[in-house]
mmCIF file of C-alpha atoms in Angstrom:
data_model
loop_
_atom_site.group_PDB
_atom_site.id
_atom_site.type_symbol
_atom_site.label_atom_id
_atom_site.label_comp_id
_atom_site.label_asym_id
_atom_site.label_seq_id
_atom_site.Cartn_x
_atom_site.Cartn_y
_atom_site.Cartn_z
ATOM 1 C CA UNK A 1 248.673 12.012 -132.224
ATOM 2 C CA UNK A 2 245.243 10.314 -132.598
ATOM 3 C CA UNK A 3 245.601 9.249 -129.561
ATOM 4 C CA UNK A 4 245.697 12.895 -128.110
ATOM 5 C CA UNK A 5 243.424 14.608 -129.828
ATOM 6 C CA UNK A 6 241.312 11.173 -128.511
ATOM 7 C CA UNK A 7 241.578 12.794 -125.487
ATOM 8 C CA UNK A 8 241.222 16.467 -125.685
ATOM 9 C CA UNK A 9 237.946 15.814 -126.454
ATOM 10 C CA UNK A 10 237.300 13.922 -123.464
ATOM 11 C CA UNK A 11 237.926 16.004 -121.643
ATOM 12 C CA UNK A 12 236.286 18.349 -123.346
ATOM 13 C CA UNK A 13 233.571 15.924 -123.534
ATOM 14 C CA UNK A 14 233.208 15.871 -119.854
ATOM 15 C CA UNK A 15 233.603 20.563 -119.359
ATOM 16 C CA UNK A 16 231.011 20.320 -121.483
ATOM 17 C CA UNK A 17 228.821 18.429 -119.400
ATOM 18 C CA UNK A 18 229.706 19.370 -116.078
ATOM 19 C CA UNK A 19 229.258 23.045 -117.384
ATOM 20 C CA UNK A 20 225.343 21.891 -118.545
ATOM 21 C CA UNK A 21 225.172 20.405 -115.415
ATOM 22 C CA UNK A 22 225.775 23.915 -113.511
ATOM 23 C CA UNK A 23 224.099 25.552 -115.915
ATOM 24 C CA UNK A 24 220.975 23.562 -115.222
ATOM 25 C CA UNK A 25 220.881 24.427 -111.783
ATOM 26 C CA UNK A 26 221.292 28.025 -112.350
ATOM 27 C CA UNK A 27 218.134 27.791 -114.949
ATOM 28 C CA UNK A 28 216.500 26.144 -112.050
ATOM 29 C CA UNK A 29 216.768 28.331 -109.331
ATOM 30 C CA UNK A 30 216.135 30.848 -111.574
ATOM 31 C CA UNK A 31 212.760 29.210 -112.438
ATOM 32 C CA UNK A 32 211.020 30.101 -108.571
ATOM 33 C CA UNK A 33 208.529 32.383 -110.164
ATOM 34 C CA UNK A 34 210.373 35.512 -108.652
ATOM 35 C CA UNK A 35 210.085 36.427 -104.588
ATOM 36 C CA UNK A 36 208.022 39.079 -103.467
ATOM 37 C CA UNK A 37 209.104 40.976 -100.184
ATOM 38 C CA UNK A 38 206.418 43.570 -98.311
ATOM 39 C CA UNK A 39 207.038 46.927 -98.066
ATOM 40 C CA UNK A 40 210.232 47.378 -95.456
ATOM 41 C CA UNK A 41 210.552 50.504 -93.669
ATOM 42 C CA UNK A 42 213.346 52.593 -90.861
ATOM 43 C CA UNK A 43 212.882 55.274 -89.749
ATOM 44 C CA UNK A 44 214.345 56.696 -85.200
ATOM 45 C CA UNK A 45 213.047 58.423 -82.416
ATOM 46 C CA UNK A 46 215.243 59.767 -79.090
ATOM 47 C CA UNK A 47 213.727 56.739 -75.871
ATOM 48 C CA UNK A 48 214.070 59.455 -73.370
ATOM 49 C CA UNK A 49 214.258 57.732 -69.473
ATOM 50 C CA UNK A 50 210.872 58.204 -67.009
ATOM 51 C CA UNK A 51 213.503 59.140 -64.229
ATOM 52 C CA UNK A 52 216.311 60.917 -64.297
ATOM 53 C CA UNK A 53 217.515 61.127 -61.878
ATOM 54 C CA UNK A 54 217.937 57.829 -60.683
ATOM 55 C CA UNK A 55 216.673 55.877 -58.072
ATOM 56 C CA UNK A 56 217.531 53.424 -55.094
ATOM 57 C CA UNK A 57 216.596 50.090 -53.460
ATOM 58 C CA UNK A 58 215.514 48.332 -50.898
ATOM 59 C CA UNK A 59 215.377 44.576 -49.345
ATOM 60 C CA UNK A 60 213.624 43.009 -47.446
ATOM 61 C CA UNK A 61 214.990 39.778 -45.942
ATOM 62 C CA UNK A 62 213.704 36.538 -44.095
ATOM 63 C CA UNK A 63 215.249 34.442 -41.823
ATOM 64 C CA UNK A 64 214.589 30.910 -42.312
ATOM 65 C CA UNK A 65 215.024 28.507 -39.433
ATOM 66 C CA UNK A 66 215.349 25.376 -42.279
ATOM 67 C CA UNK A 67 218.798 26.556 -43.416
ATOM 68 C CA UNK A 68 219.596 29.186 -40.595
ATOM 69 C CA UNK A 69 220.234 31.377 -43.522
ATOM 70 C CA UNK A 70 218.911 35.603 -44.313
ATOM 71 C CA UNK A 71 217.117 35.668 -47.917
ATOM 72 C CA UNK A 72 216.072 38.240 -50.210
ATOM 73 C CA UNK A 73 212.052 38.596 -50.433
ATOM 74 C CA UNK A 74 211.357 41.550 -52.083
ATOM 75 C CA UNK A 75 212.845 44.591 -52.794
ATOM 76 C CA UNK A 76 211.464 48.119 -52.521
ATOM 77 C CA UNK A 77 212.661 50.728 -55.614
ATOM 78 C CA UNK A 78 211.925 53.735 -54.278
ATOM 79 C CA UNK A 79 212.035 57.498 -56.088
ATOM 80 C CA UNK A 80 211.142 56.878 -59.030
ATOM 81 C CA UNK A 81 209.376 59.728 -61.204
ATOM 82 C CA UNK A 82 205.713 59.516 -61.567
ATOM 83 C CA UNK A 83 206.344 59.623 -65.445
ATOM 84 C CA UNK A 84 207.235 55.811 -64.806
ATOM 85 C CA UNK A 85 204.178 55.097 -63.209
ATOM 86 C CA UNK A 86 201.694 52.732 -64.693
ATOM 87 C CA UNK A 87 204.877 51.143 -67.027
ATOM 88 C CA UNK A 88 206.519 48.040 -66.406
ATOM 89 C CA UNK A 89 208.800 47.496 -63.958
ATOM 90 C CA UNK A 90 211.366 44.550 -63.180
ATOM 91 C CA UNK A 91 214.877 43.682 -60.993
ATOM 92 C CA UNK A 92 217.852 41.751 -60.654
ATOM 93 C CA UNK A 93 219.648 40.406 -58.423
ATOM 94 C CA UNK A 94 223.511 39.913 -59.200
ATOM 95 C CA UNK A 95 225.626 38.047 -56.996
ATOM 96 C CA UNK A 96 230.035 38.756 -56.517
ATOM 97 C CA UNK A 97 230.830 37.279 -60.095
ATOM 98 C CA UNK A 98 227.746 38.774 -61.698
ATOM 99 C CA UNK A 99 225.520 35.991 -62.414
ATOM 100 C CA UNK A 100 221.712 36.552 -61.135
ATOM 101 C CA UNK A 101 220.105 34.768 -57.952
ATOM 102 C CA UNK A 102 216.429 36.334 -57.290
ATOM 103 C CA UNK A 103 214.248 38.783 -60.052
ATOM 104 C CA UNK A 104 210.862 40.245 -59.800
ATOM 105 C CA UNK A 105 208.715 42.131 -61.459
ATOM 106 C CA UNK A 106 205.605 44.379 -60.945
ATOM 107 C CA UNK A 107 203.927 47.294 -62.112
ATOM 108 C CA UNK A 108 204.835 50.835 -61.217
ATOM 109 C CA UNK A 109 202.028 52.520 -58.799
ATOM 110 C CA UNK A 110 203.688 55.236 -57.133
ATOM 111 C CA UNK A 111 207.160 56.749 -56.249
ATOM 112 C CA UNK A 112 208.263 53.884 -53.875
ATOM 113 C CA UNK A 113 207.628 50.208 -55.897
ATOM 114 C CA UNK A 114 207.673 47.132 -53.774
ATOM 115 C CA UNK A 115 208.853 43.950 -55.428
ATOM 116 C CA UNK A 116 208.132 40.032 -54.673
ATOM 117 C CA UNK A 117 210.480 37.712 -56.460
ATOM 118 C CA UNK A 118 210.029 35.840 -57.808
ATOM 119 C CA UNK A 119 212.079 32.751 -55.397
ATOM 120 C CA UNK A 120 214.089 34.325 -52.437
ATOM 121 C CA UNK A 121 217.353 34.559 -52.160
ATOM 122 C CA UNK A 122 220.767 33.939 -50.820
ATOM 123 C CA UNK A 123 220.541 37.688 -49.008
ATOM 124 C CA UNK A 124 225.329 36.754 -48.107
ATOM 125 C CA UNK A 125 225.010 37.188 -51.534
ATOM 126 C CA UNK A 126 223.169 39.582 -53.518
ATOM 127 C CA UNK A 127 225.807 42.325 -54.097
ATOM 128 C CA UNK A 128 223.728 44.523 -56.093
ATOM 129 C CA UNK A 129 220.698 44.842 -58.698
ATOM 130 C CA UNK A 130 219.930 45.901 -62.317
ATOM 131 C CA UNK A 131 216.111 47.548 -62.525
ATOM 132 C CA UNK A 132 214.375 48.445 -64.971
ATOM 133 C CA UNK A 133 211.426 50.286 -66.427
ATOM 134 C CA UNK A 134 209.178 48.840 -70.001
ATOM 135 C CA UNK A 135 206.670 50.141 -71.302
ATOM 136 C CA UNK B 1 243.004 26.224 -129.411
ATOM 137 C CA UNK B 2 239.482 24.976 -129.659
ATOM 138 C CA UNK B 3 239.655 23.690 -126.574
ATOM 139 C CA UNK B 4 239.819 27.174 -125.699
ATOM 140 C CA UNK B 5 236.817 28.328 -127.343
ATOM 141 C CA UNK B 6 235.023 25.377 -126.333
ATOM 142 C CA UNK B 7 235.513 26.930 -122.471
ATOM 143 C CA UNK B 8 235.033 30.628 -123.758
ATOM 144 C CA UNK B 9 231.343 29.212 -124.809
ATOM 145 C CA UNK B 10 231.116 26.555 -121.891
ATOM 146 C CA UNK B 11 231.852 30.626 -119.316
ATOM 147 C CA UNK B 12 229.105 32.439 -121.907
ATOM 148 C CA UNK B 13 226.545 29.625 -120.900
ATOM 149 C CA UNK B 14 226.933 29.852 -117.343
ATOM 150 C CA UNK B 15 227.763 33.264 -117.461
ATOM 151 C CA UNK B 16 224.227 33.675 -119.344
ATOM 152 C CA UNK B 17 222.285 31.991 -116.688
ATOM 153 C CA UNK B 18 223.708 32.779 -113.636
ATOM 154 C CA UNK B 19 222.281 36.574 -114.654
ATOM 155 C CA UNK B 20 219.362 35.657 -115.312
ATOM 156 C CA UNK B 21 218.397 34.973 -112.151
ATOM 157 C CA UNK B 22 218.231 38.470 -109.823
ATOM 158 C CA UNK B 23 216.484 39.700 -113.020
ATOM 159 C CA UNK B 24 213.329 37.662 -111.292
ATOM 160 C CA UNK B 25 213.223 39.464 -108.384
ATOM 161 C CA UNK B 26 210.624 41.569 -107.818
ATOM 162 C CA UNK B 27 212.429 44.696 -105.410
ATOM 163 C CA UNK B 28 210.240 45.317 -102.927
ATOM 164 C CA UNK B 29 210.496 48.948 -102.264
ATOM 165 C CA UNK B 30 211.013 50.951 -99.110
ATOM 166 C CA UNK B 31 208.590 52.940 -97.087
ATOM 167 C CA UNK B 32 208.093 55.063 -94.788
ATOM 168 C CA UNK B 33 206.305 53.750 -91.297
ATOM 169 C CA UNK B 34 205.515 56.792 -90.432
ATOM 170 C CA UNK B 35 207.679 57.578 -88.207
ATOM 171 C CA UNK B 36 208.260 55.888 -84.282
ATOM 172 C CA UNK B 37 206.724 56.635 -80.719
ATOM 173 C CA UNK B 38 207.851 55.730 -77.751
ATOM 174 C CA UNK B 39 206.804 55.247 -74.205
ATOM 175 C CA UNK B 40 209.751 56.506 -71.636
ATOM 176 C CA UNK B 41 212.093 54.388 -70.028
ATOM 177 C CA UNK B 42 214.658 53.830 -67.826
ATOM 178 C CA UNK B 43 217.447 51.333 -66.847
ATOM 179 C CA UNK B 44 219.214 51.793 -63.462
ATOM 180 C CA UNK B 45 222.564 49.140 -61.921
ATOM 181 C CA UNK B 46 222.956 49.647 -58.167
ATOM 182 C CA UNK B 47 225.868 48.619 -56.025
ATOM 183 C CA UNK B 48 225.123 47.134 -52.439
ATOM 184 C CA UNK B 49 225.034 44.211 -50.332
ATOM 185 C CA UNK B 50 221.213 43.032 -48.898
ATOM 186 C CA UNK B 51 222.035 43.814 -45.327
ATOM 187 C CA UNK B 52 221.098 40.936 -43.926
ATOM 188 C CA UNK B 53 222.947 39.974 -40.472
ATOM 189 C CA UNK B 54 224.920 37.187 -40.710
ATOM 190 C CA UNK B 55 223.816 34.125 -39.309
ATOM 191 C CA UNK B 56 226.355 32.806 -36.113
ATOM 192 C CA UNK B 57 224.901 29.404 -35.020
ATOM 193 C CA UNK B 58 221.818 28.712 -34.850
ATOM 194 C CA UNK B 59 219.054 25.761 -34.225
ATOM 195 C CA UNK B 60 215.748 24.883 -35.135
ATOM 196 C CA UNK B 61 215.765 22.014 -32.658
ATOM 197 C CA UNK B 62 215.160 19.707 -35.242
ATOM 198 C CA UNK B 63 215.949 16.403 -33.402
ATOM 199 C CA UNK B 64 213.982 13.128 -31.929
ATOM 200 C CA UNK B 65 212.257 14.119 -28.637
ATOM 201 C CA UNK B 66 213.713 13.912 -25.408
ATOM 202 C CA UNK B 67 217.778 14.450 -27.493
ATOM 203 C CA UNK B 68 220.008 16.322 -24.529
ATOM 204 C CA UNK B 69 220.995 19.869 -25.988
ATOM 205 C CA UNK B 70 224.253 19.473 -23.270
ATOM 206 C CA UNK B 71 227.073 19.947 -26.139
ATOM 207 C CA UNK B 72 225.401 18.936 -29.061
ATOM 208 C CA UNK B 73 226.520 20.318 -32.250
ATOM 209 C CA UNK B 74 224.643 23.953 -32.930
ATOM 210 C CA UNK B 75 223.641 24.966 -36.852
ATOM 211 C CA UNK B 76 227.204 27.362 -37.044
ATOM 212 C CA UNK B 77 229.088 24.356 -35.515
ATOM 213 C CA UNK B 78 229.896 25.212 -31.961
ATOM 214 C CA UNK B 79 228.391 23.263 -29.405
ATOM 215 C CA UNK B 80 225.028 23.996 -26.766
ATOM 216 C CA UNK B 81 226.776 23.855 -22.739
ATOM 217 C CA UNK B 82 223.531 23.618 -19.821
ATOM 218 C CA UNK B 83 224.660 26.203 -17.601
ATOM 219 C CA UNK B 84 222.224 24.497 -15.584
ATOM 220 C CA UNK B 85 218.116 23.003 -15.875
ATOM 221 C CA UNK B 86 217.895 20.172 -17.455
ATOM 222 C CA UNK B 87 217.571 21.075 -21.792
ATOM 223 C CA UNK B 88 215.921 19.050 -24.230
ATOM 224 C CA UNK B 89 214.250 19.091 -27.622
ATOM 225 C CA UNK B 90 210.637 18.880 -27.607
ATOM 226 C CA UNK B 91 208.874 18.048 -30.858
ATOM 227 C CA UNK B 92 210.821 20.162 -32.759
ATOM 228 C CA UNK B 93 211.938 22.780 -30.082
ATOM 229 C CA UNK B 94 214.002 22.617 -27.093
ATOM 230 C CA UNK B 95 212.631 22.841 -22.890
ATOM 231 C CA UNK B 96 214.141 22.798 -20.218
ATOM 232 C CA UNK B 97 212.729 19.778 -18.325
ATOM 233 C CA UNK B 98 213.035 18.795 -15.055
ATOM 234 C CA UNK B 99 212.620 22.758 -13.783
ATOM 235 C CA UNK B 100 215.430 24.838 -12.748
ATOM 236 C CA UNK B 101 215.875 28.109 -11.395
ATOM 237 C CA UNK B 102 217.985 30.294 -13.621
ATOM 238 C CA UNK B 103 218.185 27.787 -15.960
ATOM 239 C CA UNK B 104 220.243 27.896 -19.254
ATOM 240 C CA UNK B 105 222.292 26.947 -21.922
ATOM 241 C CA UNK B 106 225.094 28.966 -23.560
ATOM 242 C CA UNK B 107 226.861 28.928 -26.966
ATOM 243 C CA UNK B 108 229.603 30.241 -28.473
ATOM 244 C CA UNK B 109 228.807 32.732 -30.807
ATOM 245 C CA UNK B 110 232.441 34.000 -31.294
ATOM 246 C CA UNK B 111 231.100 38.125 -31.744
ATOM 247 C CA UNK B 112 231.651 40.338 -28.747
ATOM 248 C CA UNK B 113 229.141 42.241 -30.382
ATOM 249 C CA UNK B 114 226.507 40.424 -31.505
ATOM 250 C CA UNK B 115 222.136 39.415 -31.370
ATOM 251 C CA UNK B 116 220.636 36.666 -30.012
ATOM 252 C CA UNK B 117 217.229 35.868 -31.227
ATOM 253 C CA UNK B 118 214.827 32.820 -29.953
ATOM 254 C CA UNK B 119 211.077 32.130 -30.406
ATOM 255 C CA UNK B 120 208.927 30.984 -28.066
ATOM 256 C CA UNK B 121 206.070 29.660 -27.426
ATOM 257 C CA UNK B 122 203.917 28.450 -25.026
ATOM 258 C CA UNK B 123 202.899 24.763 -23.592
ATOM 259 C CA UNK B 124 200.439 26.788 -21.468
ATOM 260 C CA UNK B 125 198.372 30.170 -21.619
ATOM 261 C CA UNK B 126 200.401 31.593 -19.595
ATOM 262 C CA UNK B 127 204.245 31.535 -20.616
ATOM 263 C CA UNK B 128 207.280 32.395 -20.404
ATOM 264 C CA UNK B 129 211.358 32.646 -20.663
ATOM 265 C CA UNK B 130 214.032 34.665 -22.996
ATOM 266 C CA UNK B 131 217.476 34.891 -24.295
ATOM 267 C CA UNK B 132 220.758 34.653 -22.751
ATOM 268 C CA UNK B 133 223.469 36.690 -23.487
ATOM 269 C CA UNK B 134 226.705 37.872 -22.381
ATOM 270 C CA UNK B 135 227.243 34.627 -20.504
ATOM 271 C CA UNK B 136 230.918 33.317 -19.156
ATOM 272 C CA UNK B 137 229.966 29.620 -19.487
ATOM 273 C CA UNK B 138 228.845 30.551 -15.248
ATOM 274 C CA UNK B 139 227.516 34.269 -15.461
ATOM 275 C CA UNK B 140 225.278 35.889 -17.892
ATOM 276 C CA UNK B 141 222.742 38.414 -19.034
ATOM 277 C CA UNK B 142 219.210 37.509 -20.005
ATOM 278 C CA UNK B 143 215.264 39.152 -21.219
ATOM 279 C CA UNK B 144 212.866 37.248 -19.815
ATOM 280 C CA UNK B 145 210.281 37.873 -21.079
ATOM 281 C CA UNK B 146 206.101 37.378 -20.066
ATOM 282 C CA UNK B 147 202.485 36.711 -21.912
ATOM 283 C CA UNK B 148 200.718 37.562 -19.484
ATOM 284 C CA UNK B 149 198.911 41.107 -18.137
ATOM 285 C CA UNK B 150 199.572 42.826 -21.948
ATOM 286 C CA UNK B 151 202.788 42.019 -22.088
ATOM 287 C CA UNK B 152 206.674 42.936 -19.599
ATOM 288 C CA UNK B 153 210.486 41.891 -20.899
ATOM 289 C CA UNK B 154 212.791 42.507 -17.784
ATOM 290 C CA UNK B 155 216.497 42.758 -18.114
ATOM 291 C CA UNK B 156 219.042 40.584 -15.501
ATOM 292 C CA UNK B 157 221.892 39.090 -14.608
ATOM 293 C CA UNK B 158 222.782 36.342 -13.262
ATOM 294 C CA UNK B 159 225.913 35.979 -10.863
ATOM 295 C CA UNK B 160 226.380 32.379 -9.499
ATOM 296 C CA UNK B 161 223.153 31.108 -9.554
ATOM 297 C CA UNK B 162 221.073 34.679 -8.720
ATOM 298 C CA UNK B 163 219.389 36.681 -10.544
ATOM 299 C CA UNK B 164 219.796 40.582 -10.241
ATOM 300 C CA UNK B 165 217.067 42.812 -12.201
ATOM 301 C CA UNK B 166 217.581 45.368 -14.100
ATOM 302 C CA UNK B 167 215.176 46.937 -15.512
ATOM 303 C CA UNK B 168 212.159 46.552 -17.107
ATOM 304 C CA UNK B 169 209.545 47.008 -19.846
ATOM 305 C CA UNK B 170 206.221 46.985 -19.572
ATOM 306 C CA UNK B 171 202.628 46.622 -21.642
ATOM 307 C CA UNK B 172 205.206 44.774 -24.386
ATOM 308 C CA UNK B 173 202.099 42.736 -26.214
ATOM 309 C CA UNK B 174 200.835 39.243 -25.367
ATOM 310 C CA UNK B 175 200.921 36.887 -28.516
ATOM 311 C CA UNK B 176 200.841 32.881 -28.928
ATOM 312 C CA UNK B 177 204.299 33.097 -30.397
ATOM 313 C CA UNK B 178 206.856 35.633 -29.316
ATOM 314 C CA UNK B 179 209.940 36.193 -30.827
ATOM 315 C CA UNK B 180 212.867 38.014 -28.527
ATOM 316 C CA UNK B 181 215.988 39.090 -29.201
ATOM 317 C CA UNK B 182 219.088 40.905 -27.131
ATOM 318 C CA UNK B 183 221.106 42.495 -28.864
ATOM 319 C CA UNK B 184 224.701 44.380 -27.463
ATOM 320 C CA UNK B 185 227.154 46.595 -28.673
ATOM 321 C CA UNK B 186 229.939 48.617 -26.913
ATOM 322 C CA UNK B 187 228.064 48.113 -23.752
ATOM 323 C CA UNK B 188 224.018 49.329 -24.808
ATOM 324 C CA UNK B 189 221.519 46.809 -24.217
ATOM 325 C CA UNK B 190 218.765 46.810 -26.966
ATOM 326 C CA UNK B 191 215.533 43.746 -26.976
ATOM 327 C CA UNK B 192 213.039 43.840 -29.083
ATOM 328 C CA UNK B 193 210.106 42.676 -28.828
ATOM 329 C CA UNK B 194 208.693 40.724 -32.276
ATOM 330 C CA UNK B 195 210.713 42.839 -34.289
ATOM 331 C CA UNK B 196 210.045 45.454 -32.353
ATOM 332 C CA UNK B 197 212.136 48.010 -29.206
ATOM 333 C CA UNK B 198 211.014 47.497 -25.997
ATOM 334 C CA UNK B 199 214.110 48.603 -23.883
ATOM 335 C CA UNK B 200 216.717 49.970 -24.582
ATOM 336 C CA UNK B 201 219.944 48.965 -20.691
ATOM 337 C CA UNK B 202 223.116 51.175 -20.437
ATOM 338 C CA UNK B 203 224.921 48.393 -18.880
ATOM 339 C CA UNK B 204 226.657 50.504 -15.591
ATOM 340 C CA UNK B 205 230.797 49.689 -16.017
ATOM 341 C CA UNK B 206 231.141 47.180 -13.257
ATOM 342 C CA UNK B 207 228.308 44.843 -15.384
ATOM 343 C CA UNK B 208 230.601 46.101 -19.006
ATOM 344 C CA UNK B 209 234.000 44.537 -17.421
ATOM 345 C CA UNK B 210 231.902 41.897 -15.955
ATOM 346 C CA UNK B 211 230.347 40.524 -18.907
ATOM 347 C CA UNK B 212 231.642 42.632 -22.173
ATOM 348 C CA UNK B 213 234.082 40.233 -23.603
ATOM 349 C CA UNK B 214 232.055 37.021 -22.775
ATOM 350 C CA UNK B 215 230.519 35.764 -26.314
ATOM 351 C CA UNK B 216 228.253 32.854 -25.170
ATOM 352 C CA UNK B 217 224.785 33.379 -25.696
ATOM 353 C CA UNK B 218 221.158 30.162 -25.634
ATOM 354 C CA UNK B 219 218.023 30.170 -23.929
ATOM 355 C CA UNK B 220 216.669 31.091 -20.650
ATOM 356 C CA UNK B 221 214.448 29.387 -17.672
ATOM 357 C CA UNK B 222 212.431 30.152 -14.689
ATOM 358 C CA UNK B 223 211.368 27.068 -12.957
ATOM 359 C CA UNK B 224 209.554 26.585 -15.959
ATOM 360 C CA UNK B 225 208.965 23.545 -18.147
ATOM 361 C CA UNK B 226 205.833 24.532 -20.476
ATOM 362 C CA UNK B 227 207.650 27.025 -21.853
ATOM 363 C CA UNK B 228 209.025 25.784 -25.617
ATOM 364 C CA UNK B 229 212.325 27.854 -27.756
ATOM 365 C CA UNK B 230 212.148 26.920 -31.408
ATOM 366 C CA UNK B 231 214.438 28.995 -34.210
ATOM 367 C CA UNK B 232 216.902 30.477 -32.215
ATOM 368 C CA UNK B 233 220.185 31.940 -33.762
ATOM 369 C CA UNK B 234 222.765 34.152 -32.546
ATOM 370 C CA UNK B 235 224.018 37.121 -35.813
ATOM 371 C CA UNK B 236 226.275 40.058 -36.480
ATOM 372 C CA UNK B 237 225.445 43.031 -36.326
#
């Protein structure tokens, strides 16, 4: 009997020590002095397109005599609405797998805008392009 | 019983400590930003290829000086065949040296309708040369450019070594380097000098019969060992 009580006391002592330690950890987290935060806010607006009837693209290709292949060096985006003037326009060419194979950017200065690619792309691999106008 | 009381006490201690922490964090107050504005944007995804021609075979003549082009492989794989003349490489270019009358070297591009292009570079101040096209390995059509007197171009045929002019055009421009191309499509020949169309020729029914199925194209010179040729290519369309 005496042995059973002694064992129970040991377990309770250990449990109390564990709880005390846990309490100490929680207590230290609460002792950081509090958190502060900047004021927050939220709102929304409708982002309208500066060109609602779409654009067209035409590629400029140059023969590369070193490789015997044509390479796309620039793209002209036409049919750009005047509302897009002054904004940034960027184009990314993609291949049949959808991977990017070339890109370029410019500032819209008219209804037709030539965009030089940062590096020529293999012309035969081009299957399409993504064009974006941003403010 | 003692055990249970102690556990309840422990839970109470822990719970009190846990609850105390959030109470110390100030609550941020959400306020309006006063409205959001945006410039008008645009984004489109378009499909379609670059429409660049497909290069069937090509040659930049980057071989050791003096290499015989006969039976030499082009960039696209097929080999050159000399019809007349002695076609060799100069410094990354080709020339007919020693020269011959109605000299030509051709390669099989494998297409009936094709465009053949070469760049002419002057050895001396005056130079002349062009491209051979629609050849069967013996006979051929040619587009022959001269950079004298404002530049001129002539389209003709060579049958069994004898040349017959078919059409010509004058004042097509005389530059230091000239790109000559001849495009054939269904009996219509289009000649371009530096990318500008300067002459179109509709072949006679007899010439279409004689040349229409031929697929060999290449370089053409006429008693000229000075003119240099570079950046040959045969492409479709």
